[in-house]
Coordinates of C-alpha atoms and ligand atoms in Angstrom, one line a residue:
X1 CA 77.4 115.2 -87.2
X2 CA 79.7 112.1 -87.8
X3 CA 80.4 113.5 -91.3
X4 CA 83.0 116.2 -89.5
X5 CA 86.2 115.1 -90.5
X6 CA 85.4 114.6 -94.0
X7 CA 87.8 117.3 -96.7
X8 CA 84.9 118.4 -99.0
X9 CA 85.2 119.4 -102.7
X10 CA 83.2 121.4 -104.0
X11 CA 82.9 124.5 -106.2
X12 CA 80.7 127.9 -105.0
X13 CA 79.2 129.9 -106.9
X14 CA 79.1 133.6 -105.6
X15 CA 76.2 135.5 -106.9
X16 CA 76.6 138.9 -105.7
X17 CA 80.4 138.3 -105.8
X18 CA 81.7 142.0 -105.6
X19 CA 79.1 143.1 -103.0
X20 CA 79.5 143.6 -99.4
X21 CA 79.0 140.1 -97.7
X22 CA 81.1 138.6 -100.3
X23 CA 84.6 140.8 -99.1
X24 CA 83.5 141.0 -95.4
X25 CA 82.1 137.5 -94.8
X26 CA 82.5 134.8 -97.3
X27 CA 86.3 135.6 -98.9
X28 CA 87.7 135.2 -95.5
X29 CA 85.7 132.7 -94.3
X30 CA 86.7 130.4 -97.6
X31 CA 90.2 131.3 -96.4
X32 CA 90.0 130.2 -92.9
X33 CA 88.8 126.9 -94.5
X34 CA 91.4 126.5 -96.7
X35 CA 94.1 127.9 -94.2
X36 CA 92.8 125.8 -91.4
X37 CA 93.0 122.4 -93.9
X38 CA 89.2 122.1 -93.8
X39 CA 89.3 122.3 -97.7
X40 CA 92.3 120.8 -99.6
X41 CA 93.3 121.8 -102.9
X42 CA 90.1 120.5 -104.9
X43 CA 87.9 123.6 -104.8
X44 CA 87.6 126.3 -106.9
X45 CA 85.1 130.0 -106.4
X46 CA 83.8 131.6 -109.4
X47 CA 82.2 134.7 -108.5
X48 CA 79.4 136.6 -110.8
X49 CA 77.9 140.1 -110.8
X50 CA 77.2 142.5 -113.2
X51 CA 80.8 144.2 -112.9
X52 CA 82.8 143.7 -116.3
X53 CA 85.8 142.6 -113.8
X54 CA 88.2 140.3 -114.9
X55 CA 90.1 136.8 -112.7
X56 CA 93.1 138.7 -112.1
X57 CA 90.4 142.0 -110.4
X58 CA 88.4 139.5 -108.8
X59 CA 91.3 137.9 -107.4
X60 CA 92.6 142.0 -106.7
X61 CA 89.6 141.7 -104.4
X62 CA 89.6 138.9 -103.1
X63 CA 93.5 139.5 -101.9
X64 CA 92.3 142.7 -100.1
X65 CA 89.4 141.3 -98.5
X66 CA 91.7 138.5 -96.9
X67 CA 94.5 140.5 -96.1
X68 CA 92.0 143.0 -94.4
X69 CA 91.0 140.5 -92.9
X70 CA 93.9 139.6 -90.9
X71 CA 95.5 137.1 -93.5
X72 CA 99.2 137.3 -94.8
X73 CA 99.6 139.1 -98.2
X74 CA 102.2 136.4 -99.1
X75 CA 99.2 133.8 -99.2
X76 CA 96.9 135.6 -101.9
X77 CA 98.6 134.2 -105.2
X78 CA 98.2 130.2 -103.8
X79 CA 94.9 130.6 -102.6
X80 CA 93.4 133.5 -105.2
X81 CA 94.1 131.0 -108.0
X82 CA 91.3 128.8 -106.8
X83 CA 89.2 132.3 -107.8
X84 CA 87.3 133.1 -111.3
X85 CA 84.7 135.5 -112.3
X86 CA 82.5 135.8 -115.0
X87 CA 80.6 139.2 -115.5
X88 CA 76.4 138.1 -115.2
X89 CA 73.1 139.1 -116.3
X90 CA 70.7 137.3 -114.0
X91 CA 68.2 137.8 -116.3
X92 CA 70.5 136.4 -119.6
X93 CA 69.9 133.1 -120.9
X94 CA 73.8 133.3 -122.1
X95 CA 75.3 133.9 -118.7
X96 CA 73.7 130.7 -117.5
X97 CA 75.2 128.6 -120.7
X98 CA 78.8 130.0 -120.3
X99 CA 78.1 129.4 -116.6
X100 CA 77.7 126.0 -116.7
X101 CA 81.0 125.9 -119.4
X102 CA 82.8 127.4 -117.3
X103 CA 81.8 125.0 -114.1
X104 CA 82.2 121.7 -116.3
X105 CA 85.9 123.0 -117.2
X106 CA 87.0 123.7 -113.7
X107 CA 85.2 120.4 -112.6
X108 CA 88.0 118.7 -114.5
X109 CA 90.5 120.6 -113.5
X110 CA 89.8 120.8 -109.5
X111 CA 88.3 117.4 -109.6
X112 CA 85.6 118.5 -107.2
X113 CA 82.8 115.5 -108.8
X114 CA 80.4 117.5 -109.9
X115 CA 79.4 119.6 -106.2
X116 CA 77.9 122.9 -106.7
X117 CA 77.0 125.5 -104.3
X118 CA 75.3 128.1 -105.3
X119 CA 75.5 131.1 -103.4
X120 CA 73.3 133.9 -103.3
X121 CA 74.2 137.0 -101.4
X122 CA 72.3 139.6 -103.8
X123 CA 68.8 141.4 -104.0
X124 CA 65.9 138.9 -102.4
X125 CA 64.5 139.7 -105.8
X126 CA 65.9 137.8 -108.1
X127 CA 66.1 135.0 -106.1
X128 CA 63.6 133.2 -108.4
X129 CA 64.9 134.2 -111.1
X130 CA 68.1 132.4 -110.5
X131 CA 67.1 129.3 -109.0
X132 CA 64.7 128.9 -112.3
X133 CA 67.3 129.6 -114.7
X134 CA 69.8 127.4 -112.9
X135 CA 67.4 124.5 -113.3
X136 CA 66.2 125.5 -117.4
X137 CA 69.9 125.8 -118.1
X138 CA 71.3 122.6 -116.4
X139 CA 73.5 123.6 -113.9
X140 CA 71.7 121.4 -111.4
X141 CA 72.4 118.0 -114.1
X142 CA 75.7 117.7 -112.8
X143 CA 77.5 113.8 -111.2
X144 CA 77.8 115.4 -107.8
X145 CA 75.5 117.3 -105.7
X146 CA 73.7 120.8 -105.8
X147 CA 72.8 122.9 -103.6
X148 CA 71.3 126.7 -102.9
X149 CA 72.5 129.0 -100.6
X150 CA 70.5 131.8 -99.4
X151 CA 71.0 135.0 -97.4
X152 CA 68.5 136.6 -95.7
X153 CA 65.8 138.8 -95.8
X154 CA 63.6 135.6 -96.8
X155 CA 60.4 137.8 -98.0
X156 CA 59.5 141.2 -96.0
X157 CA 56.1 139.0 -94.9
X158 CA 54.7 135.8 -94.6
X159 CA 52.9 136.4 -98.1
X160 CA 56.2 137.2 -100.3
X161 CA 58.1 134.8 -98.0
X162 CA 55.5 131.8 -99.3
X163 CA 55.9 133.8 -103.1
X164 CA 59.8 133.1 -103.0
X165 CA 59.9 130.1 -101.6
X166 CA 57.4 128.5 -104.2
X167 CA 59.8 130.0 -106.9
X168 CA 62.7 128.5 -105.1
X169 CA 61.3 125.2 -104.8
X170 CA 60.0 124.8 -108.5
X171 CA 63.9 124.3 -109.2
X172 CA 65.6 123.0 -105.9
X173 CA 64.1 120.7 -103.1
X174 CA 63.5 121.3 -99.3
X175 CA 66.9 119.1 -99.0
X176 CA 68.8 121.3 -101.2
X177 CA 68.0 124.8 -99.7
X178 CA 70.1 126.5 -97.0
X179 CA 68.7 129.1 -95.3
X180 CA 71.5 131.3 -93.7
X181 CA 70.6 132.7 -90.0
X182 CA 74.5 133.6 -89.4
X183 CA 73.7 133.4 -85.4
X184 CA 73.0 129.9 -86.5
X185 CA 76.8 129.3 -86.8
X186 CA 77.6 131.2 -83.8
X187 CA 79.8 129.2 -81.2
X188 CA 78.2 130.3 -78.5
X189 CA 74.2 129.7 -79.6
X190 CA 75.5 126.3 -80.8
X191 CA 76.6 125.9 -77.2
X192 CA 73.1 126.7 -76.1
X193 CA 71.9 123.1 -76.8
X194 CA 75.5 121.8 -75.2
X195 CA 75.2 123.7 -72.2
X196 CA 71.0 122.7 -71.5
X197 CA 71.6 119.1 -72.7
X198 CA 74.8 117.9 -71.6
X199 CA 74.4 119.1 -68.1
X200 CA 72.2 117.9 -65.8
X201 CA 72.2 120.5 -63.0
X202 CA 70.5 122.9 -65.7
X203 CA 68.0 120.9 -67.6
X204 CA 66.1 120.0 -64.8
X205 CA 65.7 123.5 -63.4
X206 CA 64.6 124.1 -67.2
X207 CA 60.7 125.1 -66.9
X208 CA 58.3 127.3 -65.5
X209 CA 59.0 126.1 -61.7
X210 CA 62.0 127.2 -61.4
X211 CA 63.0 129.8 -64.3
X212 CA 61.6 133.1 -63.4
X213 CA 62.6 134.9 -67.1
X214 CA 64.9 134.7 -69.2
X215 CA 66.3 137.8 -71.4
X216 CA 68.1 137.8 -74.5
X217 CA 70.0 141.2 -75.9
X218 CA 71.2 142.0 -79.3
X219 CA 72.5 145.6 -78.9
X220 CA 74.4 147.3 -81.7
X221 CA 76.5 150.7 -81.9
X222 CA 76.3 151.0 -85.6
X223 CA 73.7 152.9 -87.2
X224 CA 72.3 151.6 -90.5
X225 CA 74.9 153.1 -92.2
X226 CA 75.3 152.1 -96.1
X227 CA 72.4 149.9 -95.7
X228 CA 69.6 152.6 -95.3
X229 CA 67.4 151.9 -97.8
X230 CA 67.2 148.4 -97.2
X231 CA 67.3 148.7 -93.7
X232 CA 64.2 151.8 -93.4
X233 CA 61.8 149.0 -95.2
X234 CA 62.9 146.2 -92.8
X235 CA 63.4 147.7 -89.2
X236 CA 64.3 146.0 -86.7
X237 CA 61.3 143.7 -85.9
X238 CA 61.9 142.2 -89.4
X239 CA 66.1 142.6 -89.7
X240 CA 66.2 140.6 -86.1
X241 CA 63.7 139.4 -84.3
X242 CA 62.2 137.1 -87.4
X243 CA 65.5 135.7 -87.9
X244 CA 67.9 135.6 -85.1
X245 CA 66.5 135.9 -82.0
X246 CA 63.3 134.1 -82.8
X247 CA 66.0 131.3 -83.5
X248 CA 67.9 131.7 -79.9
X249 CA 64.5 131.6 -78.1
X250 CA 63.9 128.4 -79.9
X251 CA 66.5 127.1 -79.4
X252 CA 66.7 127.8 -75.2
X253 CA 62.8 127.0 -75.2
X254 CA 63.3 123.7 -77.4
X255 CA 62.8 120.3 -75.4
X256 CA 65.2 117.5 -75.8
X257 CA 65.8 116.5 -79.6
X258 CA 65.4 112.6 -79.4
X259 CA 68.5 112.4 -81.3
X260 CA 71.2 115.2 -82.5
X261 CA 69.8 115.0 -85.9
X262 CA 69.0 118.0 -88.5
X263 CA 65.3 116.8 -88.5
X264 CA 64.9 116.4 -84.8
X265 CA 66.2 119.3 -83.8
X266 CA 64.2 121.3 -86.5
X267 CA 61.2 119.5 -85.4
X268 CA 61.5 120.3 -81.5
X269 CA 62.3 124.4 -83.0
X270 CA 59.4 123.9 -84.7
X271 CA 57.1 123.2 -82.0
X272 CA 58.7 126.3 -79.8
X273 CA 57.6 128.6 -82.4
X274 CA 53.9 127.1 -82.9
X275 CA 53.6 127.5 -79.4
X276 CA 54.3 131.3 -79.5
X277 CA 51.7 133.2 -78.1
X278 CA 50.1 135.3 -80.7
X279 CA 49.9 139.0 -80.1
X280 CA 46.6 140.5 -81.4
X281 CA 46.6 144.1 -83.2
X282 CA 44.8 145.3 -79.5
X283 CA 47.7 144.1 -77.5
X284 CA 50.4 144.8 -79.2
X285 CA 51.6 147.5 -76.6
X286 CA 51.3 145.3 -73.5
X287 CA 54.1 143.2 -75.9
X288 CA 56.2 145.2 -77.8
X289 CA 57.8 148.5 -77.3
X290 CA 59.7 149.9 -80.6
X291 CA 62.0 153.1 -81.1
X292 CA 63.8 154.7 -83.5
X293 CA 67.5 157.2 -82.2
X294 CA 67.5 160.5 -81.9
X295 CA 71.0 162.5 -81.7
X296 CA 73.2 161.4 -78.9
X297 CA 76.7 160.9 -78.0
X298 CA 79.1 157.6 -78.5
X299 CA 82.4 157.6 -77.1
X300 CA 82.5 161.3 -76.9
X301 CA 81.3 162.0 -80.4
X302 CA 77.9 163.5 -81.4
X303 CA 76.3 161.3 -83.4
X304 CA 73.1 162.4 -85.7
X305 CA 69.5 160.8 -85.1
X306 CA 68.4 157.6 -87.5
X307 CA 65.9 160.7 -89.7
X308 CA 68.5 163.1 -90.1
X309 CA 70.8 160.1 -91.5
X310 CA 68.3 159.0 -93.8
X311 CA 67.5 162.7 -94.8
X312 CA 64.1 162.1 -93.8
X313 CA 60.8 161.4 -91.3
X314 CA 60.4 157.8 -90.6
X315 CA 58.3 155.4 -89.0
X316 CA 60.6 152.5 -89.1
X317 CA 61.9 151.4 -85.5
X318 CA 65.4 150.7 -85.2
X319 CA 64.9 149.3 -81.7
X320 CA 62.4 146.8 -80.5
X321 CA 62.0 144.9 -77.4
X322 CA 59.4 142.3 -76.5
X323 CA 58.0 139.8 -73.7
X324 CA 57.0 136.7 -75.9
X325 CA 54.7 134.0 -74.0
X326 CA 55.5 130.1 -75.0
X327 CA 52.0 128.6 -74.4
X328 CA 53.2 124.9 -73.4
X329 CA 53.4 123.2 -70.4
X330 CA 57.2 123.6 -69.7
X331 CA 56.8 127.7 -70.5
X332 CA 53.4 128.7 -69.3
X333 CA 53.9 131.7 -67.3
X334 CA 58.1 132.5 -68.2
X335 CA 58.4 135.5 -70.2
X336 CA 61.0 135.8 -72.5
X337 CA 62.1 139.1 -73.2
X338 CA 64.0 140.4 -76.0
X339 CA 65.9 143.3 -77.2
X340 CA 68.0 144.8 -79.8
X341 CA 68.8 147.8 -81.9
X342 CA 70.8 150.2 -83.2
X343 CA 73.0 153.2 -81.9
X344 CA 73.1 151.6 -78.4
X345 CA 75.6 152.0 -75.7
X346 CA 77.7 148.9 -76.4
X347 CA 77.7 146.1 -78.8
X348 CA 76.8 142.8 -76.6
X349 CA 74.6 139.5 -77.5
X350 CA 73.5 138.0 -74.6
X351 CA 71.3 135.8 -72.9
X352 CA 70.7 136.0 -68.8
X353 CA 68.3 133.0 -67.4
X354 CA 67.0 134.9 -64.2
X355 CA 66.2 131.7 -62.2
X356 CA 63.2 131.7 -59.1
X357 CA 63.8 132.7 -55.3
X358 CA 64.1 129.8 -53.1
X359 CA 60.8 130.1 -50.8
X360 CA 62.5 131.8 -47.8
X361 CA 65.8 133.1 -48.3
X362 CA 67.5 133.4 -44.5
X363 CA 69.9 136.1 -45.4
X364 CA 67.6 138.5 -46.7
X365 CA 66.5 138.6 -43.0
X366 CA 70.0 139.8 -42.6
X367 CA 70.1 142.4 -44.4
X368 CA 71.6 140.9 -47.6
X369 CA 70.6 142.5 -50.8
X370 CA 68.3 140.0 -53.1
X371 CA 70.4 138.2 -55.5
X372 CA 68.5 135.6 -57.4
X373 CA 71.1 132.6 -59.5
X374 CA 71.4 133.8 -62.9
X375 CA 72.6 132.1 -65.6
X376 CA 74.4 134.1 -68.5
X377 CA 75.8 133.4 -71.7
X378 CA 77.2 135.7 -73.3
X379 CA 77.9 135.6 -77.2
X380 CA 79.6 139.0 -78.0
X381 CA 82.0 140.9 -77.2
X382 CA 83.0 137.7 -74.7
X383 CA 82.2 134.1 -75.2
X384 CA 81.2 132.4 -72.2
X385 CA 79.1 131.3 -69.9
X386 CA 78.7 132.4 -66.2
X387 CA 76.4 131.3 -63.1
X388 CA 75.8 133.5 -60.6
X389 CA 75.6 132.4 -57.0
X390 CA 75.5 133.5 -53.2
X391 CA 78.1 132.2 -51.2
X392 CA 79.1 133.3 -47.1
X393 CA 80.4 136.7 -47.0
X394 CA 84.2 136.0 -45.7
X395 CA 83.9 137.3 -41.8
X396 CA 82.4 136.4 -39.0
X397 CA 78.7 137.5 -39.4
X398 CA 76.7 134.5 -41.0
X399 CA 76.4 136.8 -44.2
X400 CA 76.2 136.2 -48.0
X401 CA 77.2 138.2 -51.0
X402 CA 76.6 137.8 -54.5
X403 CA 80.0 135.4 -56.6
X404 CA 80.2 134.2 -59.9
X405 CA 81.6 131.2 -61.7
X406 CA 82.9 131.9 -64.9
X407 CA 84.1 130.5 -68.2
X408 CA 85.0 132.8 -70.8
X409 CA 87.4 131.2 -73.8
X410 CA 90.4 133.3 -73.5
X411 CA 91.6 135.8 -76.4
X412 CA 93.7 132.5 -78.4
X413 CA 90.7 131.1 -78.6
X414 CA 88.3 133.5 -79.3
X415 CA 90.8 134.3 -82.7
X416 CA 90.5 130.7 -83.4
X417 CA 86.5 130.5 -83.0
X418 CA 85.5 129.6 -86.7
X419 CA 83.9 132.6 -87.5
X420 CA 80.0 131.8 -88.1
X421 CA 80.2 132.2 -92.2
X422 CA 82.8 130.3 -92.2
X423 CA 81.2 126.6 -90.0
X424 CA 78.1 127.7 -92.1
X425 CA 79.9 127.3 -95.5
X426 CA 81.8 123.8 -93.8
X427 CA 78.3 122.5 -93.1
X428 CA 76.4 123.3 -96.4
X429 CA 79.6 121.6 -98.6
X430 CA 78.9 118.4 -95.9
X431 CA 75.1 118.8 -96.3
X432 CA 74.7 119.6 -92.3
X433 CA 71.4 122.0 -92.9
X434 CA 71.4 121.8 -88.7
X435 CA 72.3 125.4 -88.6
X436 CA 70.1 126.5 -91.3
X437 CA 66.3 127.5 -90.7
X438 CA 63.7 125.2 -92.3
X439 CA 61.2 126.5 -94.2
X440 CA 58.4 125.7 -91.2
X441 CA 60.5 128.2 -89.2
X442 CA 60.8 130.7 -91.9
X443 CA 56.9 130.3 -92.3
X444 CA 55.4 130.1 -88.1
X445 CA 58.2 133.5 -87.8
X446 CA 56.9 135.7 -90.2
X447 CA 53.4 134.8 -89.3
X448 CA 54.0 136.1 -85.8
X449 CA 56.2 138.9 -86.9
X450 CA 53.4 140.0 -89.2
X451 CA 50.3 140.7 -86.9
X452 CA 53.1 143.4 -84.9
X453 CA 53.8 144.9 -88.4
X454 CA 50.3 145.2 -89.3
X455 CA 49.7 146.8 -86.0
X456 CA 52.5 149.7 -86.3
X457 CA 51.4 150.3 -89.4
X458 CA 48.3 151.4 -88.4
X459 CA 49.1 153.3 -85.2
X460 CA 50.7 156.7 -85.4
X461 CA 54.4 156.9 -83.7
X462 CA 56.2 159.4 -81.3
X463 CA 60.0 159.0 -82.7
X464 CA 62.8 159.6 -81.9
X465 CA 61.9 157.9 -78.9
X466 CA 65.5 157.0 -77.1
X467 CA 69.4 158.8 -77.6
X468 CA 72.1 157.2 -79.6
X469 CA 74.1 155.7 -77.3
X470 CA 71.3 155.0 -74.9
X471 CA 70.0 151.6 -74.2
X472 CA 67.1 152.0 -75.7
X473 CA 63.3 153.9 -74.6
X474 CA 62.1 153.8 -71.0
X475 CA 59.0 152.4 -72.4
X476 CA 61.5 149.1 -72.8
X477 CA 62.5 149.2 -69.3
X478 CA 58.9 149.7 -67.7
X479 CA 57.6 146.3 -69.9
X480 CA 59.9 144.3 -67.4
X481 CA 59.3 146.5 -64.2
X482 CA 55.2 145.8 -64.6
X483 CA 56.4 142.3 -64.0
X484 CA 58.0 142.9 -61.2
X485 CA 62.1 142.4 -63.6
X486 CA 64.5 144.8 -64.9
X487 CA 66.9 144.2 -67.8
X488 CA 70.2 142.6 -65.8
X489 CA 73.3 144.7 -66.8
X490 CA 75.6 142.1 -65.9
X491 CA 78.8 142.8 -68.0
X492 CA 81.7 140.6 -69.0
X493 CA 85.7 141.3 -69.2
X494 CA 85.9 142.9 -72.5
X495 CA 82.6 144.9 -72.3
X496 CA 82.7 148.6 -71.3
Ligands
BG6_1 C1 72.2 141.1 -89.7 C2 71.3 142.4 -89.7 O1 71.4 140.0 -90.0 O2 72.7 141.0 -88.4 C3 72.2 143.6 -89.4 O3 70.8 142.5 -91.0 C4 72.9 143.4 -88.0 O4 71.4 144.7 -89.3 C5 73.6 142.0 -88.0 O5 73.8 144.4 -87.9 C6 74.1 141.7 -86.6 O6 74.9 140.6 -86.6 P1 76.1 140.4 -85.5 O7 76.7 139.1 -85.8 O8 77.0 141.6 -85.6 O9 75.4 140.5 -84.2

């Protein structure tokens, strides 16, 4: 976007300001802006929850996060200043008046022209609640512009998706919504378009002729942690595959945007996800495969099973993996397969593009093992992008082996990467929704996400079904081999 350069102004509003996401993700993004000279001096943050704290806490807080963080502890009084906090009742007409006080007399102090982002990283369900009362109390009337951050889960179903998004809208336009999808604002998916579009010995191989499968991995180490009881009503089908990897497969499926505009690049997402096979209740098994962990051992530690840490039987799968079928004419036939979970062996996003034999490969004949190109981009722990090739064995013996080229951004650069929050919070204060999901997407996900859901529900479940620190069921591994694939375990420099 042309607009890149520009120094915003802008206050945010943090709702939800002394909850997790708040001290690991947004404080230290906000400071990376600011430390980086992406912001000036004309912001300010006032943070609201229900916690009686007072400026000089939040801004207690808002030191450690930083500093925690990685920042200087000789920075926090300069850049905490910019902080305020006002305790909040969502529900309280009050808190909305001394709100909007608050904002106009900061406004004049930071001189930031009336911009308002409103931040909400808090419970899904009062959502509504918020964005109505923001409106009946005028905190949208201000000179500048307005706009409405929010985090995900967007609804736990198409049905209270459509519920929270009509509440949302009856105060705040399609323009002036931000859906975070943090993998949005990952460098390396936003080099997915760069690396199909601005090359031409890849976009032509792009399609069903040539492109045998292509695999995308999300695996995790963690467990669910703090986040149990949210995370035991989601599972994983809704916590990742709705959201973030429904995104990367649009965005590696997507055809050419006619221009590198928020609209046309939604649009041609749009389309990838219409064309997304449906899976019927019947078939969900020749589609999905889900698990929950058992007990197991990571780095030479026992770790418990996903019921024993919740204290109790469940059905919800904290692994899935899936073959999804694009029904169009550049896809027909390529499955894309996806995975991700919890308690697994390492913690790597990736994607692997497995590309078609050529029609008679000479040096099998000699004995060479079968090698097909592979194209990998790998978005955690490395960042980087690597072919795989054959190339002549070094010898006299007309041979070949298996070589890579690869690009990885070295450790100075990988510190300076813009963490994801922190490009997503640079874009929303520009008004760059590129890296934000649409409502359409939102809408054509959870319908697919749904029939699988409904089919679960309804079928009884063997779990645990794979080891912590495993890579997941067998039943994942044998959805590839009755295709005639297997999961590539290609591995980067810093993964073990
Ligand atoms: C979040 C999920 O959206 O993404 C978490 O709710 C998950 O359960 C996280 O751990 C993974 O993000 P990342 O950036 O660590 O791959």
């Amino acid at each position: 976007m042309d607009n890149h350069d520009q120094l915003p102004k802008a206050i945010i509003v943090i709702f939800g300001a002394t909850g997790d996401l708040a001290k690991r993700k947004l404080f230290p993004s906000i400071y990376q802006l600011y430390q980086n000279g992406r912001i000036g001096n004309d912001f300010a943050v006032v943070g609201v929850a229900r916690r009686q704290w007072t400026n000089d806490m939040f801004r207690e807080k808002v030191c450690e996060s930083i500093v925690e963080a990685g920042s200087p502890e000789d920075v926090c009084d300069r850049f905490t200043s910019h902080f305020f906090y006002q305790p909040f009742d969502v529900t309280d007409t009050t808190s909305y008046q001394n709100l909007n006080h608050l904002l106009g007399q900061l406004e004049a102090t930071y001189k930031t022209e009336g911009n308002r982002m409103f931040y909400l990283a808090m419970a899904p369900e009062f959502f509504g609640t918020i964005a109505e009362n923001l409106q009946a109390h005028d905190l949208k009337e201000s000179p500048g512009w307005t706009r409405l951050v929010i985090e995900k889960p967007f609804g736990h179903d198409l049905k209270s998706a459509i519920a929270l998004n009509e509440d949302i809208r009856a105060a705040f336009n399609e323009e002036q919504i931000y859906r975070i999808d943090h993998y949005l604002g990952k460098e390396m998916v936003q080099n997915i378009e760069v690396i199909r579009f601005a090359n031409g010995i890849f976009e032509h191989l792009w399609n069903n002729r040539f492109i045998a499968n292509i695999q995308v991995t999300s695996s995790e180490t963690v467990g669910v942690e703090e986040r149990a009881r949210y995370y035991d009503q989601a599972g994983a089908v809704r916590d990742m595959v709705q959201n973030h990897m429904l995104q990367m497969i649009a965005l590696l499926a997507m055809e050419p945007p006619i221009k590198l505009t928020t609209d046309e690049i939604r649009s041609e997402k749009v389309k990838v996800l219409r064309a997304l096979r449906p899976v019927k209740p019947e078939q969900v098994d020749d589609y999905f495969v889900r698990g929950q962990y058992g007990a197991g051992e990571m780095n030479d530690r026992e770790v418990p099973g996903y019921a024993e840490e919740l204290g109790e039987a469940s059905n919800t799968e904290t692994f899935v993996a899936a073959k999804l079928m694009i029904d169009n004419y550049r896809w027909a036939g390529v499955p894309f397969y996806i995975r991700t979970g919890k308690r697994m062996k390492a913690k790597v996003t990736k994607i692997v593009v497995e590309f078609k034999d050529i029609p008679m490969n000479l040096y099998h004949a000699n004995g060479a093992k079968k090698q097909p190109n592979l194209l990998v981009i790998t978005i955690h722990p490395d960042e980087g992008v690597t072919l795989h090739l054959n190339a002549k064995k070094p010898g006299t013996k007309p041979e070949s082996k298996p070589i890579q080229l690869a690009y990885t951004h070295d450790a100075d650069n990988a510190i300076n990467t813009p963490e994801a929050y922190e490009k997503l919070l640079y874009d929303c204060m520009l008004g760059d929704a590129t890296n934000f999901t649409h409502w359409d997407e939102v809408a054509l996900s959870w319908a697919f996400i749904d029939s699988i859901s409904q089919a679960w529900k309804n079928q009884t479940v063997d779990f645990p079904n794979y080891s912590a620190g495993s890579m997941g069921p067998d039943a994942a591994e044998r959805l590839l081999e009755e295709d005639g694939f297997h999961w590539w375990h290609v591995t980067g420099k810093n993964e073990k």
